[in-house]
Coordinates of C-alpha atoms and ligand atoms in Angstrom, one line a residue:
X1 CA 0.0 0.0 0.0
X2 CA 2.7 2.6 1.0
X3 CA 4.8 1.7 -2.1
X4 CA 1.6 2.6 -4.1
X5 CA 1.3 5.7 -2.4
X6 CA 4.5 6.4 -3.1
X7 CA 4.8 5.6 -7.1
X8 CA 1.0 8.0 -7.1
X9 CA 3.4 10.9 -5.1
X10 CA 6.1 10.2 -8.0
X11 CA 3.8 10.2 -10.8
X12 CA 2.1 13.2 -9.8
X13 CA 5.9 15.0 -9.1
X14 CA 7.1 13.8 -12.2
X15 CA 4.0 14.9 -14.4
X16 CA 4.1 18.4 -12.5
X17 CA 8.4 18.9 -13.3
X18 CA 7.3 18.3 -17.0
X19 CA 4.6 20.8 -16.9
X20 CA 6.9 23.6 -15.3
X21 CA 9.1 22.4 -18.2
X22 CA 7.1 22.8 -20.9
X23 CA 5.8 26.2 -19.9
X24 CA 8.6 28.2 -19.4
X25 CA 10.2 30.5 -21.6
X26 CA 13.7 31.3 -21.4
X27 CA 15.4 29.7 -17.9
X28 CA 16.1 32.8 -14.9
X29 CA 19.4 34.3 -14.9
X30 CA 21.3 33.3 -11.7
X31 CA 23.0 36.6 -11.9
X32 CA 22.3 40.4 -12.2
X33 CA 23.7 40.2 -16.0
X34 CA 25.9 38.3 -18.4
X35 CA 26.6 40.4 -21.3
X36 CA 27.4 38.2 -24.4
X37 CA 31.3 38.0 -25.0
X38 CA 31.2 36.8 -29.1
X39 CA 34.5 36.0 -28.9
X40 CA 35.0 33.4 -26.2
X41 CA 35.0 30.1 -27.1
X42 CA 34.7 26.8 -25.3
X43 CA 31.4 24.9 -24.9
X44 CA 28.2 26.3 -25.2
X45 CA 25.0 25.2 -23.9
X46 CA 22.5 28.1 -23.7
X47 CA 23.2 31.6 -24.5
X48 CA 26.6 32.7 -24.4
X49 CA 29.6 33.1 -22.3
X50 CA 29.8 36.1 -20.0
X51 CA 32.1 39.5 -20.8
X52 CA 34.1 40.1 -17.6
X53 CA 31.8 42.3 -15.3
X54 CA 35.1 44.7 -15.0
X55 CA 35.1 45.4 -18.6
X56 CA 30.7 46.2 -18.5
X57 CA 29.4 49.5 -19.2
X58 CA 26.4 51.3 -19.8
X59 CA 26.9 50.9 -23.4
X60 CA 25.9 47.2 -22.7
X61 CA 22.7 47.7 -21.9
X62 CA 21.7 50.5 -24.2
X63 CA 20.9 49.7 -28.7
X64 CA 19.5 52.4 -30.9
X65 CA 18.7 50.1 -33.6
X66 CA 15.6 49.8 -33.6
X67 CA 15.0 53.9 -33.9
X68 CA 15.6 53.6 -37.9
X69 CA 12.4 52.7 -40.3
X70 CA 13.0 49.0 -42.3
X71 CA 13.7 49.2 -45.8
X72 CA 10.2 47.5 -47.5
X73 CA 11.7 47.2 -50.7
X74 CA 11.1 43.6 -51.6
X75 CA 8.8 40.9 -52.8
X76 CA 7.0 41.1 -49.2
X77 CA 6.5 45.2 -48.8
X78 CA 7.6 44.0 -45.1
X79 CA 10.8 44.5 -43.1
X80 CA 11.7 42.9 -39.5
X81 CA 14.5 44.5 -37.6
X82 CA 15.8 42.6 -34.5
X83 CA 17.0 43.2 -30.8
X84 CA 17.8 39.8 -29.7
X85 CA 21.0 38.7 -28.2
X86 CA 22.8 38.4 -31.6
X87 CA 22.3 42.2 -32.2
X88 CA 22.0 43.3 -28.4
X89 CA 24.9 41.5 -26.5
X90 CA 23.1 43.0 -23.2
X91 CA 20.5 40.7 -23.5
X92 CA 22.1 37.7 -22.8
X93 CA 20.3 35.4 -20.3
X94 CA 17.5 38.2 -19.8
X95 CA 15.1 36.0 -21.4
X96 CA 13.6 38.5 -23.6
X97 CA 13.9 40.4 -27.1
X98 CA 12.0 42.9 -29.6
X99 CA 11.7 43.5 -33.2
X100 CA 10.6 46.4 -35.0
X101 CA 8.1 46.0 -37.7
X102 CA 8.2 48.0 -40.8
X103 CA 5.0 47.3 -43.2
X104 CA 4.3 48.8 -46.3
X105 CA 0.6 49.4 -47.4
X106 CA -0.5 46.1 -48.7
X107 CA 2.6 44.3 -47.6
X108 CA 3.1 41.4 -45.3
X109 CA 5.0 39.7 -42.6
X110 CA 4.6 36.6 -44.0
X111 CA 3.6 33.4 -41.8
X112 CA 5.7 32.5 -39.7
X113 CA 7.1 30.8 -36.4
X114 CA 8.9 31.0 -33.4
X115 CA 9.9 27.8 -32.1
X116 CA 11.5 29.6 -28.6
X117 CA 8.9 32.1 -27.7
X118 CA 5.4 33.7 -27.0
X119 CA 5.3 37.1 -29.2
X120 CA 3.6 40.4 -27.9
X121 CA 2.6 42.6 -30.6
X122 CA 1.7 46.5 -30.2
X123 CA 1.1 48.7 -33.3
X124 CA 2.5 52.2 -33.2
X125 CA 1.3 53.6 -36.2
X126 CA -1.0 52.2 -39.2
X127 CA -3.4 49.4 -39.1
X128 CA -2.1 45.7 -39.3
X129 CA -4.6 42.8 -39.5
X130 CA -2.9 40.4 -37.5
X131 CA -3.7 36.5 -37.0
X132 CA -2.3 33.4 -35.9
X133 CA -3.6 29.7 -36.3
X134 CA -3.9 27.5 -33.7
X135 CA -3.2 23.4 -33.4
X136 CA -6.6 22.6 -34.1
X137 CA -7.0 25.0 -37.3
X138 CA -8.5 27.6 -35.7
X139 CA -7.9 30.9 -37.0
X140 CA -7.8 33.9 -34.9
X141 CA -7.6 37.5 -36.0
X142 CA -7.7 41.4 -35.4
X143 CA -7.3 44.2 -37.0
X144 CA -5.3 46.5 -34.9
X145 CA -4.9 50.3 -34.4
X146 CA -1.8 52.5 -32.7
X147 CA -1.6 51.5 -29.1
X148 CA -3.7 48.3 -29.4
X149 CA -1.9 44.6 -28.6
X150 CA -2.4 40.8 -30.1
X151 CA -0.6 38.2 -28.5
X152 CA 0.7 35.1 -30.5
X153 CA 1.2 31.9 -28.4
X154 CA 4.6 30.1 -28.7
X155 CA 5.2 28.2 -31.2
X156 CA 2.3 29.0 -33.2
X157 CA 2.3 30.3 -37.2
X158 CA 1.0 33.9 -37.6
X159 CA 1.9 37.2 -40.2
X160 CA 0.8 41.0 -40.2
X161 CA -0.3 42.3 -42.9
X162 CA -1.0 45.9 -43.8
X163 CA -4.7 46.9 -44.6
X164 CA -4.5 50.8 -44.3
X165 CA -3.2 53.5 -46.7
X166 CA 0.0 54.7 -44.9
X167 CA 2.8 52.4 -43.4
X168 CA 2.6 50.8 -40.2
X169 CA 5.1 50.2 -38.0
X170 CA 4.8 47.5 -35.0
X171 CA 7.0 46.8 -32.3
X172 CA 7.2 43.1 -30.9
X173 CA 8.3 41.6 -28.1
X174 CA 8.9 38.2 -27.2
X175 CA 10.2 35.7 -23.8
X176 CA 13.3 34.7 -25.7
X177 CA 16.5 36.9 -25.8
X178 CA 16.5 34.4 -29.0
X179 CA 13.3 33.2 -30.1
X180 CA 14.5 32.0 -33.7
X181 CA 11.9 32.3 -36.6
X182 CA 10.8 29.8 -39.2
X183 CA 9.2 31.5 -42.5
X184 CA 6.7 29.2 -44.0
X185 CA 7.3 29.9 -47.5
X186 CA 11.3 30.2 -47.5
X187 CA 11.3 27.5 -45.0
X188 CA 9.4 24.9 -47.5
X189 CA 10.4 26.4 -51.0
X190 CA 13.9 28.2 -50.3
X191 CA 15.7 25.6 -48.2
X192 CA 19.4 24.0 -49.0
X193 CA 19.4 21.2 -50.4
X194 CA 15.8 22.0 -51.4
X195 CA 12.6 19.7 -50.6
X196 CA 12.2 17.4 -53.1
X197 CA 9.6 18.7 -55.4
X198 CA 7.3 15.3 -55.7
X199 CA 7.0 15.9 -51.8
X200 CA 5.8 19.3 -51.9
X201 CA 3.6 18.7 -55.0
X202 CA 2.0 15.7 -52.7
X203 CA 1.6 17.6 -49.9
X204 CA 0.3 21.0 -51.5
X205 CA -1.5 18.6 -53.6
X206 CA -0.4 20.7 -56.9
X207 CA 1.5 19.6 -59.8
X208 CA 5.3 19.8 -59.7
X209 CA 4.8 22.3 -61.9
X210 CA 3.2 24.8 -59.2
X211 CA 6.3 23.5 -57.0
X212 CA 9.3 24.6 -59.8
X213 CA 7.5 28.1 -59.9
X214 CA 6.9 28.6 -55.7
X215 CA 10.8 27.6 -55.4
X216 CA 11.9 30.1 -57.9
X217 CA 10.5 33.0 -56.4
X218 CA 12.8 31.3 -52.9
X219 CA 15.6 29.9 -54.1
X220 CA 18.7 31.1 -52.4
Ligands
LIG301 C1 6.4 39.6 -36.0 O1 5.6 38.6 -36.1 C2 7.7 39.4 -35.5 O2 8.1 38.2 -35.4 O3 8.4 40.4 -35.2
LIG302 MN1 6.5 36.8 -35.3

């Protein structure tokens, strides 16, 4: 009887560990900061190696890059600028991140992914329908004004996409200091090596033809 008691108190433990697990974003720093030293090397197993704290300054924690508009000159009228730890050394460990979105009128940020992190979306100027679909289909969407929010849960595909008249510009923010992103179309059409097409066509359920002429709009 106890020993049963005992494997019910482990199963329960074990099942709530995982759950913790699975929900959490980016793991608690154990330290005020860890600014990201580029050139150190040895092993790596999450985020990157510390810069002395002698050698810190306020530089470290400070990035203007995000003050200068996107350049929407291309085939999506859309242009995503980051601050995550590869652009922001600062950030390492933190656990978080932003982009600036720059959207033309009638451009898009395409669908998309990211694998690491829940995104937080506030629109600054413009109007952006935004949407994101869920694991059972479900499609959810709003169009937003300056000053309104949409939140994407982790993991899940989602794009912006410009339905006013003048640019918009969005700023994101995510629980990642690196929450990667996985385009759908340069992801499937524009990888290297590329996806067989007969695997595409079967899936899209489109002749091969269809395929060839998606992949040259992504080759590399
Ligand atoms: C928008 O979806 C972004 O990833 O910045
Ligand atoms: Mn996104």
């Amino acid at each position: 009887m106890e020993l049963r008691c005992a494997a019910h108190f482990f199963v329960l433990f074990l099942s709530f560990t995982l759950l913790l697990a699975s929900t959490r974003a980016d793991p608690h720093p154990l330290q005020d900061f860890c600014v990201a030293d580029f050139g150190a090397t040895g092993v790596v197993v999450n985020g990157f190696p510390c810069k002395p704290a002698s050698n810190v300054t306020s530089d470290d924690f400070f990035f203007a890059g995000l003050s200068n508009e996107g350049n929407t000159s291309n085939i999506f009228g859309s242009s995503v600028t980051p601050a995550n730890v590869l652009s922001f050394a600062g950030l390492n460990t933190l656990g978080v991140s932003m982009n600036r979105v720059d959207v033309a009128p009638g451009g898009v940020n395409p669908p998309h992914s990211h694998p690491r992190a829940t995104e937080l979306i506030i629109l600054l100027k413009g109007q952006l329908l935004v949407g994101f679909v869920s694991t059972n289909n479900q499609f959810f969407s709003k169009v937003l004004n300056p000053g309104e929010m949409f939140v994407v849960p982790k993991g899940l595909i989602h794009f912006q996409y410009n339905v006013g008249k003048k640019k918009a510009l969005a700023i994101t923010t995510f629980d990642s200091q690196l929450p990667g992103v996985v385009i759908a179309s340069t992801t499937l059409f524009g990888s290297t090596p590329t996806i067989p097409d007969d695997v595409l066509a079967k899936a899209f359920q489109v002749d091969q033809k269809v395929v060839t002429a998606i992949k040259s709009k992504f080759a590399n």
